[in-house]
mmCIF file with all atom_site columns, C-alpha atoms in Angstrom:
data_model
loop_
_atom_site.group_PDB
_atom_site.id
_atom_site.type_symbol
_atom_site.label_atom_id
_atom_site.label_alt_id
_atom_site.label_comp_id
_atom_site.label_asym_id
_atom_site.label_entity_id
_atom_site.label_seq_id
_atom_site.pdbx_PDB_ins_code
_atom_site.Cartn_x
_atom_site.Cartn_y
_atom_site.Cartn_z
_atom_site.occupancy
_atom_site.B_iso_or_equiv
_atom_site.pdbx_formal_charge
_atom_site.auth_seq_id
_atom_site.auth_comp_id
_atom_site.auth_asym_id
_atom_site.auth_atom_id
_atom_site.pdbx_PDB_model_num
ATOM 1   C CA . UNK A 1 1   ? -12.958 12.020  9.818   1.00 58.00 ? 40  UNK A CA 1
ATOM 2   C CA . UNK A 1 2   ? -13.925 8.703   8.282   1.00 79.00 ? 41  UNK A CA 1
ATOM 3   C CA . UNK A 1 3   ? -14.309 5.970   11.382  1.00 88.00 ? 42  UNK A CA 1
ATOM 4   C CA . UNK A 1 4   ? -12.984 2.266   10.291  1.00 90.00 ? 43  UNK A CA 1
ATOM 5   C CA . UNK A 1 5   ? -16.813 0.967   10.006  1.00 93.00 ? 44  UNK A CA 1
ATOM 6   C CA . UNK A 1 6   ? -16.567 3.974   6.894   1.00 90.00 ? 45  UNK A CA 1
ATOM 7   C CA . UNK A 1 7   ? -13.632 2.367   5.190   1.00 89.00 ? 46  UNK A CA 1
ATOM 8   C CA . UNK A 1 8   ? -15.219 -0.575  5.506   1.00 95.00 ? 47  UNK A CA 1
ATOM 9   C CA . UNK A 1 9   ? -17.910 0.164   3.947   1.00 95.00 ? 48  UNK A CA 1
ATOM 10  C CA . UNK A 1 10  ? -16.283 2.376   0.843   1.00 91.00 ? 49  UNK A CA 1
ATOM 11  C CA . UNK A 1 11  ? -14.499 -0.450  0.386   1.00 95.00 ? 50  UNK A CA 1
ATOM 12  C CA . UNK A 1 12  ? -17.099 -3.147  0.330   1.00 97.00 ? 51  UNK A CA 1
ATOM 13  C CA . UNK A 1 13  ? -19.167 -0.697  -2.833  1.00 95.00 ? 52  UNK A CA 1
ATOM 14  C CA . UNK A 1 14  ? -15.812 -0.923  -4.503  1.00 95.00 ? 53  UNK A CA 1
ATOM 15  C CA . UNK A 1 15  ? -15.249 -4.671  -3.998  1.00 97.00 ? 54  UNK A CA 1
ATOM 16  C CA . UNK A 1 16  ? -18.487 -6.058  -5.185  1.00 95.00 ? 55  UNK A CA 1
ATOM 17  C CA . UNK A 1 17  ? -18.537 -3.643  -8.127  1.00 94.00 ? 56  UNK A CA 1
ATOM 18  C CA . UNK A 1 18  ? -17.666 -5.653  -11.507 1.00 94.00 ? 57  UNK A CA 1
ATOM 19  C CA . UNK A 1 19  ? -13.771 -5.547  -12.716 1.00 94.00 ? 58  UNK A CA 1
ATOM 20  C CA . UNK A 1 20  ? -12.901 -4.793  -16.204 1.00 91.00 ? 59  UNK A CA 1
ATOM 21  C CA . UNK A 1 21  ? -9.965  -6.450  -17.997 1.00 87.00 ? 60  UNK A CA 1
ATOM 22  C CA . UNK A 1 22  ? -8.753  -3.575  -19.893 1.00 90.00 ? 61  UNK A CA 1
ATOM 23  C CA . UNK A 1 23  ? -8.052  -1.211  -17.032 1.00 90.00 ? 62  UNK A CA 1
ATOM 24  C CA . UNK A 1 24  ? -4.996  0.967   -17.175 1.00 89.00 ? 63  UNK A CA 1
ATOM 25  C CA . UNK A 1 25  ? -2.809  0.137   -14.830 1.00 88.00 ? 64  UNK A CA 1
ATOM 26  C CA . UNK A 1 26  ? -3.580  3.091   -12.464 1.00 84.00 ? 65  UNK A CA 1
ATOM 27  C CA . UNK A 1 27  ? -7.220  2.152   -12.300 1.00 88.00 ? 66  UNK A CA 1
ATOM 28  C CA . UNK A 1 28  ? -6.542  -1.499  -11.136 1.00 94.00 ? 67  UNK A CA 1
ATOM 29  C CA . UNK A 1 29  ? -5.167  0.823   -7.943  1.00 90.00 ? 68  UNK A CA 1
ATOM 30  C CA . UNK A 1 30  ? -6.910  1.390   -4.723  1.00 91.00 ? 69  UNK A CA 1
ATOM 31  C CA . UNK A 1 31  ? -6.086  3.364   -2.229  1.00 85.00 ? 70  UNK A CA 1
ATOM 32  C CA . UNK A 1 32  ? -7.501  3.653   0.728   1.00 87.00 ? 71  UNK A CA 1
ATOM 33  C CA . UNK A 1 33  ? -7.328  6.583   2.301   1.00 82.00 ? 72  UNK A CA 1
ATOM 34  C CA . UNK A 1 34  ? -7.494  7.338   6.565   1.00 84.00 ? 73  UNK A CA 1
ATOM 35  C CA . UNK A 1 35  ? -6.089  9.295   9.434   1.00 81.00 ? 74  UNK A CA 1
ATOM 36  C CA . UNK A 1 36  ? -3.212  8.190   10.259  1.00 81.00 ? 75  UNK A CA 1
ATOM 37  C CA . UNK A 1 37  ? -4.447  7.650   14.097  1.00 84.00 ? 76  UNK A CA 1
ATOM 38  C CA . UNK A 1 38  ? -6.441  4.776   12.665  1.00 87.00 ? 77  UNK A CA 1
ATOM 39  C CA . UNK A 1 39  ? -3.270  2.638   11.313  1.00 86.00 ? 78  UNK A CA 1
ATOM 40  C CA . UNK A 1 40  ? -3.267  0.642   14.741  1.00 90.00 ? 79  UNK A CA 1
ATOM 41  C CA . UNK A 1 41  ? -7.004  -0.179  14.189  1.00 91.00 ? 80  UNK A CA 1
ATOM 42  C CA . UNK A 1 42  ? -6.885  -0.474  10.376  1.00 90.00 ? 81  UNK A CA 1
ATOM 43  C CA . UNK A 1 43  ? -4.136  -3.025  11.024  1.00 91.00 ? 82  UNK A CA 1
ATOM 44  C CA . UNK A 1 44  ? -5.862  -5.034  13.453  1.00 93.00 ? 83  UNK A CA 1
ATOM 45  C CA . UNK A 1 45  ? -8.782  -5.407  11.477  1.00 95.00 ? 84  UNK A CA 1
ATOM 46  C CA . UNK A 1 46  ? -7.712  -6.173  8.231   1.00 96.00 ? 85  UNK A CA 1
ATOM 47  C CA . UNK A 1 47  ? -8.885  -9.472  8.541   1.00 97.00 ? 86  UNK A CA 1
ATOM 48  C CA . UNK A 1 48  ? -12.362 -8.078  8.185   1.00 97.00 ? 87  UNK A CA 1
ATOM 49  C CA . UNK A 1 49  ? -11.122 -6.560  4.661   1.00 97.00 ? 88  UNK A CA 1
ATOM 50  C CA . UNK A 1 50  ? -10.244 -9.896  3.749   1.00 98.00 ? 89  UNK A CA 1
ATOM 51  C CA . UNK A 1 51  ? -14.066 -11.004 5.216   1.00 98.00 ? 90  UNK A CA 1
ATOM 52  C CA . UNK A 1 52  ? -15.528 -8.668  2.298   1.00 98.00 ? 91  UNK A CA 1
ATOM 53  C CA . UNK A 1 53  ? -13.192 -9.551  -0.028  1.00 98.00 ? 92  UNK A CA 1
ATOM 54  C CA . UNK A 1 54  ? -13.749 -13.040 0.214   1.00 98.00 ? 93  UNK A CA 1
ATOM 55  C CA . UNK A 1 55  ? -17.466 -12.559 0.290   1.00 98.00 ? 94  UNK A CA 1
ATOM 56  C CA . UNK A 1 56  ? -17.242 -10.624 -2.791  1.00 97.00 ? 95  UNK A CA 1
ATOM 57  C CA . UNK A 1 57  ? -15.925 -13.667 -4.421  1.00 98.00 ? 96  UNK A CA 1
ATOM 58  C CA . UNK A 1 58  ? -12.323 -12.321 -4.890  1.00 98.00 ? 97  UNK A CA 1
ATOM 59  C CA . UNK A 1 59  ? -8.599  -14.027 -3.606  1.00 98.00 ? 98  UNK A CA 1
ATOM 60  C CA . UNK A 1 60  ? -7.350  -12.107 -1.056  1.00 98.00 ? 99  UNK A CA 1
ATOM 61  C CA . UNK A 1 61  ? -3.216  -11.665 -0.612  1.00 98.00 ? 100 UNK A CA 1
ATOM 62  C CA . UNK A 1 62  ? -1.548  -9.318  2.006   1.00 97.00 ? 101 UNK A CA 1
ATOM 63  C CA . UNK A 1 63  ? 1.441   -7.767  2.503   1.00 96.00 ? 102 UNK A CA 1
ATOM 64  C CA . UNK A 1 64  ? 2.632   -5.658  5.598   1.00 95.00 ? 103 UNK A CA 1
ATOM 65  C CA . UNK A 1 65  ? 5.042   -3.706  4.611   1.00 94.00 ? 104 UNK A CA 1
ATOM 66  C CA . UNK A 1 66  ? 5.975   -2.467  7.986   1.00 91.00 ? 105 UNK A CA 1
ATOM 67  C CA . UNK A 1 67  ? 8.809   -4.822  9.218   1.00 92.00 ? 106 UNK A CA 1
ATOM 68  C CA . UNK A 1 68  ? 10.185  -4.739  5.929   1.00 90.00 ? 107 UNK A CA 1
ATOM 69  C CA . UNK A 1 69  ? 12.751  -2.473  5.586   1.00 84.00 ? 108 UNK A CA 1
ATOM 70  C CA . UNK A 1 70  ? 14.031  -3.963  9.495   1.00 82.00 ? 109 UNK A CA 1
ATOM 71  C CA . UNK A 1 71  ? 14.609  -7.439  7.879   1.00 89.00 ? 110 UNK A CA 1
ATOM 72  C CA . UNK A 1 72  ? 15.806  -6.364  4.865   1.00 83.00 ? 111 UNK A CA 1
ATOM 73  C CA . UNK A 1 73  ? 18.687  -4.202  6.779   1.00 76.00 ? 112 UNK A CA 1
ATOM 74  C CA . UNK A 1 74  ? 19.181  -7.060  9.209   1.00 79.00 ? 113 UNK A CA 1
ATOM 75  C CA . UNK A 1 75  ? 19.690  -9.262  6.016   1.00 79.00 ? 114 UNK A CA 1
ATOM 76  C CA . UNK A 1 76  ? 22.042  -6.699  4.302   1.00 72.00 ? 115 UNK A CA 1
ATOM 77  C CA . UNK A 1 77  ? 26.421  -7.870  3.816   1.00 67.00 ? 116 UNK A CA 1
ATOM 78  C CA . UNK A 1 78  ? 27.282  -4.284  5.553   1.00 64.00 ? 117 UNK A CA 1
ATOM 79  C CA . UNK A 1 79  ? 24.505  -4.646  8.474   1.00 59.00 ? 118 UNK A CA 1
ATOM 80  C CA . UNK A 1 80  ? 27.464  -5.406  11.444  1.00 63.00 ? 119 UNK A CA 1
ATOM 81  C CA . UNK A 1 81  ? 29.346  -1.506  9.330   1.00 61.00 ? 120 UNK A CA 1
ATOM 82  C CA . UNK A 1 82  ? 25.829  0.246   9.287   1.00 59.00 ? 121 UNK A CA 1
ATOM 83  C CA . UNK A 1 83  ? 25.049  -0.312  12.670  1.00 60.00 ? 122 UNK A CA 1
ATOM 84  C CA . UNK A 1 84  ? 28.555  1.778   13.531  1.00 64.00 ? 123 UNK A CA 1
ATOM 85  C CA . UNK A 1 85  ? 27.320  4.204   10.758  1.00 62.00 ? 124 UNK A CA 1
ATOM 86  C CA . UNK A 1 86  ? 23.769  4.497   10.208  1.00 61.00 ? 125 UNK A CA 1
ATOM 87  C CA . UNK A 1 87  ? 24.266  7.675   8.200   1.00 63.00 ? 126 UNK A CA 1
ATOM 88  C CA . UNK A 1 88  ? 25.518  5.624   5.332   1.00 61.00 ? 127 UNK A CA 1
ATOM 89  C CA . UNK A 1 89  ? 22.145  3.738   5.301   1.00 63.00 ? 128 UNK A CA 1
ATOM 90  C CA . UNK A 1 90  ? 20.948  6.621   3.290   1.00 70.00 ? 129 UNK A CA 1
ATOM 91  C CA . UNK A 1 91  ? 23.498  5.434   0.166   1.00 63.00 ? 130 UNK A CA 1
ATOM 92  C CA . UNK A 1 92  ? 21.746  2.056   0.290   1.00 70.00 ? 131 UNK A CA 1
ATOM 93  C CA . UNK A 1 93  ? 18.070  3.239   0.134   1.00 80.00 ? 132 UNK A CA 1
ATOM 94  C CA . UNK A 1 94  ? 17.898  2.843   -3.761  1.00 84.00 ? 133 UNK A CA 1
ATOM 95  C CA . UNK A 1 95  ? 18.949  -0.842  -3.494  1.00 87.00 ? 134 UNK A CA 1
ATOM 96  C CA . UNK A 1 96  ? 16.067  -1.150  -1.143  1.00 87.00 ? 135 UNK A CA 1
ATOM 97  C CA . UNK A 1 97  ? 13.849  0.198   -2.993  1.00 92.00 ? 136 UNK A CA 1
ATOM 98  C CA . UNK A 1 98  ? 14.955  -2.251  -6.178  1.00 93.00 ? 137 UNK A CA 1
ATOM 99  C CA . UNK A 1 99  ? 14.921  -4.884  -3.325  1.00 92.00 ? 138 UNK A CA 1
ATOM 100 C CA . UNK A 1 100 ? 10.903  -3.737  -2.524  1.00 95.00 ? 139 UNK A CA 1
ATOM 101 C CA . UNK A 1 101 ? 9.888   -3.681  -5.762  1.00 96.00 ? 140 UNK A CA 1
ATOM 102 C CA . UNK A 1 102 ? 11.252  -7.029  -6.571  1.00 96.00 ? 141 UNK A CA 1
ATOM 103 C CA . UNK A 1 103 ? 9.216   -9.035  -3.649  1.00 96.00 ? 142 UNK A CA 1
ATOM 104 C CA . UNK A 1 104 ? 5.985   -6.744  -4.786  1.00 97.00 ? 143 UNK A CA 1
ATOM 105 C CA . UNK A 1 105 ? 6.519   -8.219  -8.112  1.00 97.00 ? 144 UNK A CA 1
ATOM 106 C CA . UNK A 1 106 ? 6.732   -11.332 -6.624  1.00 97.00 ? 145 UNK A CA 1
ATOM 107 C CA . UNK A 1 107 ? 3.739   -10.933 -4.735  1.00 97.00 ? 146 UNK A CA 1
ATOM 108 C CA . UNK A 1 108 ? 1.698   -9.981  -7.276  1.00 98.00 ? 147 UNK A CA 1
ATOM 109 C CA . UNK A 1 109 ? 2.917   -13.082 -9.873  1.00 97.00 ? 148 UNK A CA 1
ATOM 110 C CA . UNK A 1 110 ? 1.287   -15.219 -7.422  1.00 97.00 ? 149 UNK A CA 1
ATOM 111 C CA . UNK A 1 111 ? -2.066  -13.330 -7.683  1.00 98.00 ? 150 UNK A CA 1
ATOM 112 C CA . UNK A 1 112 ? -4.576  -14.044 -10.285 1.00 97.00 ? 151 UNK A CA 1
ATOM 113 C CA . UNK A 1 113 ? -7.082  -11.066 -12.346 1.00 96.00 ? 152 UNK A CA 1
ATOM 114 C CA . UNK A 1 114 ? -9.320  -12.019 -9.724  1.00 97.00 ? 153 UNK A CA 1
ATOM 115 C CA . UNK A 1 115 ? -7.863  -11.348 -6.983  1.00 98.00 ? 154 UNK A CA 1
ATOM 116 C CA . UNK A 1 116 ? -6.845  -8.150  -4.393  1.00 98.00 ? 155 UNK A CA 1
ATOM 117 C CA . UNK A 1 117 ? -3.427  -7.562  -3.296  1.00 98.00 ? 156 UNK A CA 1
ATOM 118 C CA . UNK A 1 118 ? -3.612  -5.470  -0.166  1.00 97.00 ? 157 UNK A CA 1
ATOM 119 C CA . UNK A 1 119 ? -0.750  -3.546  1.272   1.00 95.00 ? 158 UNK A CA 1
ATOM 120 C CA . UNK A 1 120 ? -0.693  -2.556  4.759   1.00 93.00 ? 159 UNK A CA 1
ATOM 121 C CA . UNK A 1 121 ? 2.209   -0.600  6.853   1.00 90.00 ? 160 UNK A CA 1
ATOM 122 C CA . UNK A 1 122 ? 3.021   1.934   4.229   1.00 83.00 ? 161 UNK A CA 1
ATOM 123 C CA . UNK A 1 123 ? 3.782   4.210   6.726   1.00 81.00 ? 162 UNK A CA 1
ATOM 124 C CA . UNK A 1 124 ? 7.037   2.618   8.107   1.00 83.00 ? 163 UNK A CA 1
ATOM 125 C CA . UNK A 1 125 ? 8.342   3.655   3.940   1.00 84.00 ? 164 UNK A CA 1
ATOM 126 C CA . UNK A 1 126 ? 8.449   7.248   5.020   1.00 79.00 ? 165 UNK A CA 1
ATOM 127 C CA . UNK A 1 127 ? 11.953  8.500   4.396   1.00 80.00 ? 166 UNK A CA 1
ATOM 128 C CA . UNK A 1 128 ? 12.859  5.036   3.159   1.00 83.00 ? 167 UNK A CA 1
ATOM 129 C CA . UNK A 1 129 ? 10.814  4.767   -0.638  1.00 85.00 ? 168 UNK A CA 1
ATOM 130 C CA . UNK A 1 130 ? 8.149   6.575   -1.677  1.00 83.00 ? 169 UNK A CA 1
ATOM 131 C CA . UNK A 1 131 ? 4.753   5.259   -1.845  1.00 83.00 ? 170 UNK A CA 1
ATOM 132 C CA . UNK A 1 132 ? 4.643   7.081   -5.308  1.00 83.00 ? 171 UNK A CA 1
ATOM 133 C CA . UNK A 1 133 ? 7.105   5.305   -6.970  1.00 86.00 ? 172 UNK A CA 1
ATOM 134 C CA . UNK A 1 134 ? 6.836   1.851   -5.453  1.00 89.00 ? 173 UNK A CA 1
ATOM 135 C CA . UNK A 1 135 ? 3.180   2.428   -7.152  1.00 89.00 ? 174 UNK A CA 1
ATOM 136 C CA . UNK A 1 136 ? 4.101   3.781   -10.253 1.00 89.00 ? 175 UNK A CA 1
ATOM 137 C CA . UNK A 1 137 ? 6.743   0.953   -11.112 1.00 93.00 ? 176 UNK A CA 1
ATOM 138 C CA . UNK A 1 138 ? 4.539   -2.151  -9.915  1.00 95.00 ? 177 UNK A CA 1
ATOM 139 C CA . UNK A 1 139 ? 1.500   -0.946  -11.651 1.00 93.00 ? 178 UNK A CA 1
ATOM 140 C CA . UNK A 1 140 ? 2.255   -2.818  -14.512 1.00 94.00 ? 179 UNK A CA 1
ATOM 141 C CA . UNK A 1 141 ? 2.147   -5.793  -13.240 1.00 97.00 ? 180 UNK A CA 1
ATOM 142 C CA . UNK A 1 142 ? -1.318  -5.937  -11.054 1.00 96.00 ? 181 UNK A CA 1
ATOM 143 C CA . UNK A 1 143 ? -3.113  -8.605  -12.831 1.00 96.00 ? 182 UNK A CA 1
ATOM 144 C CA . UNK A 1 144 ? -6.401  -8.116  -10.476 1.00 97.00 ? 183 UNK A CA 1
ATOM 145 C CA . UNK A 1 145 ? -6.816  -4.876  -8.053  1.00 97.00 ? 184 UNK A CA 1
ATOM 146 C CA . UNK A 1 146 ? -3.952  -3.774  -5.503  1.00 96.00 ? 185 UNK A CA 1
ATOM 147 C CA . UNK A 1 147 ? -5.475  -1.883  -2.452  1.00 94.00 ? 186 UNK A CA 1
ATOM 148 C CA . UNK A 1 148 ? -3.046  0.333   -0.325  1.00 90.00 ? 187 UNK A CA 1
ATOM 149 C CA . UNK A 1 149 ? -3.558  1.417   2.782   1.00 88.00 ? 188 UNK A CA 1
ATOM 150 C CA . UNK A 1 150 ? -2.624  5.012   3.264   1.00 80.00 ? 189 UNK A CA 1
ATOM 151 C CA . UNK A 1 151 ? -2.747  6.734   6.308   1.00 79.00 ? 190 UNK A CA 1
ATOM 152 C CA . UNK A 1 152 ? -2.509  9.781   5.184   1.00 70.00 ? 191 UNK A CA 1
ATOM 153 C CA . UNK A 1 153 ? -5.207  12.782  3.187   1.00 63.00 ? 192 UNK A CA 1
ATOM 154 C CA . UNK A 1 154 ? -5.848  12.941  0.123   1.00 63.00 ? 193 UNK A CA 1
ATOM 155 C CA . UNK A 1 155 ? -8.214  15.340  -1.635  1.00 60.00 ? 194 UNK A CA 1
ATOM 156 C CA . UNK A 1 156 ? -8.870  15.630  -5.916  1.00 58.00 ? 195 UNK A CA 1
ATOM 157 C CA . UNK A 1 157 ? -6.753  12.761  -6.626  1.00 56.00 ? 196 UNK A CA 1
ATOM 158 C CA . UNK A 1 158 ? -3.854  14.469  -4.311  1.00 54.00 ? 197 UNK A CA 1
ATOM 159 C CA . UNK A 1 159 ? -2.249  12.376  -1.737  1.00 56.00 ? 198 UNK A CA 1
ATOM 160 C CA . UNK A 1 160 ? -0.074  12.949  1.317   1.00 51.00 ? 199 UNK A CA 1
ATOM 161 C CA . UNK A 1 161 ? 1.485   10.364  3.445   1.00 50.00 ? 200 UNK A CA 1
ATOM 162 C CA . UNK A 1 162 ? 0.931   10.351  7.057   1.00 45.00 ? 201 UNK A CA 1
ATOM 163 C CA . UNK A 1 163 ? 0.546   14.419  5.918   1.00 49.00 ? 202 UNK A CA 1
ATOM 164 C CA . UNK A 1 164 ? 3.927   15.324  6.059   1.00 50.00 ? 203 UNK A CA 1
ATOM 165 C CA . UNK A 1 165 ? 5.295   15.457  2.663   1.00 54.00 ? 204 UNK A CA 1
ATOM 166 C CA . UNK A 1 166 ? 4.278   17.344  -0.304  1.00 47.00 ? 205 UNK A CA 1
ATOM 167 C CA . UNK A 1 167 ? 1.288   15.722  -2.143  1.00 46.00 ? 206 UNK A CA 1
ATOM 168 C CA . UNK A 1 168 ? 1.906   13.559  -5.356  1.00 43.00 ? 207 UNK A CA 1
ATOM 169 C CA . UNK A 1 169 ? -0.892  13.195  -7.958  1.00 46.00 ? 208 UNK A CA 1
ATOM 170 C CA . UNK A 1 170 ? -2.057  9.438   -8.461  1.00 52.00 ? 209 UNK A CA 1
ATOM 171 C CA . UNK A 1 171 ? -4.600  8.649   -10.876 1.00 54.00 ? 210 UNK A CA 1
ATOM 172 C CA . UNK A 1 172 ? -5.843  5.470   -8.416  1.00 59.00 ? 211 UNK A CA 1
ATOM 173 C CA . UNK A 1 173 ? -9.223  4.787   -7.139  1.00 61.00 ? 212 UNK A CA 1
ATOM 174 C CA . UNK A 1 174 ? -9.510  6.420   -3.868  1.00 59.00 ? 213 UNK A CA 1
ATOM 175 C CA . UNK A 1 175 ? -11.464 4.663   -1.237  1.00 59.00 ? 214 UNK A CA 1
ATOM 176 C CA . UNK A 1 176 ? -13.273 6.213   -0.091  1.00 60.00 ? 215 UNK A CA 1
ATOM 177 C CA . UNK A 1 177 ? -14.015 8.472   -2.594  1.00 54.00 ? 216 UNK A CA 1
ATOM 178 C CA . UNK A 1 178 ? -13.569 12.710  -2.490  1.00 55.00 ? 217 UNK A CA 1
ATOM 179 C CA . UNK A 1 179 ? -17.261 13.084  -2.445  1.00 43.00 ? 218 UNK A CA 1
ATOM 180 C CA . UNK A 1 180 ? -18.061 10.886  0.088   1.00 39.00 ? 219 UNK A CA 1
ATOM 181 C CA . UNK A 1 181 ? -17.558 12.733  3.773   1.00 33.00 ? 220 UNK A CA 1
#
């Protein structure tokens, strides 16, 4: 198992390596694979991510993803109905997903081709939107490097959130790489 002082490292190669302007959307991607025991830890130190970042001479922008979906219900005209029903949330999970993707687009306007978006708390999406797709329809519109934080495995391109669903095939930079431990 990769330790943080790993991550930190695989991601610190990546960082400093030089970026290309005519990467395919999927290859401006990161993710960064761990255990998903190590999302309390990652978490806590992702201001040392930002450290390397910043030393590499990159903007750094972050984006927990973890409270989101509880202030986005909170927010929501039915919220006073859906706390009587919560099995109805499920009908309003595409809107939520529109609703993520629009404040990741957001987030990533305000970031320059130099700089790293890094999402954290991907884990609290399970059941709600799929890491896959959130991915695969913001990709577009990375102007720099996105790294995501997934606690989860991932072998040969092949990942699996917090190992519990079937794998999905991304074609992002994993960090750190299959070859490395």
């Amino acid at each position: 198992m990769n330790t943080f002082d790993d991550l930190l490292a695989a991601y610190d190669r990546q960082v400093q390596l030089p970026w290309l302007d005519d990467v395919p959307p999927a290859g401006r991607v990161w993710l960064l694979w761990f255990d998903k025991s190590m999302q309390r830890k990652f978490t806590g130190r992702i201001g040392e991510f930002e450290h390397t970042t910043m030393k590499a001479g990159r903007g750094w922008h972050h984006v927990d993803l973890a409270p989101w979906f509880g202030r986005w219900i909170a927010k929501h005209e039915f919220f006073e109905a859906l706390v009587d029903h919560p099995q109805e949330i499920r009908g309003l999970l595409a809107d939520a997903e529109r609703a993520l993707i629009g404040e990741l687009r957001f987030a990533l306007g305000r970031c320059t081709s130099n700089d790293v978006l890094a999402l954290d708390g991907c884990g609290s999406l399970f059941g709600i939107v799929r890491v896959s797709t959130l991915i695969s329809k913001i990709a577009d519109a990375i102007p720099g490097r996105m790294m995501v934080a997934f606690p989860g495995k991932q072998a040969a391109g092949v990942y699996r959130l917090l190992d519990a669903r079937d794998g999905w095939n991304y074609h992002a930079i994993p960090i750190p790489p299959d070859h490395a431990f």
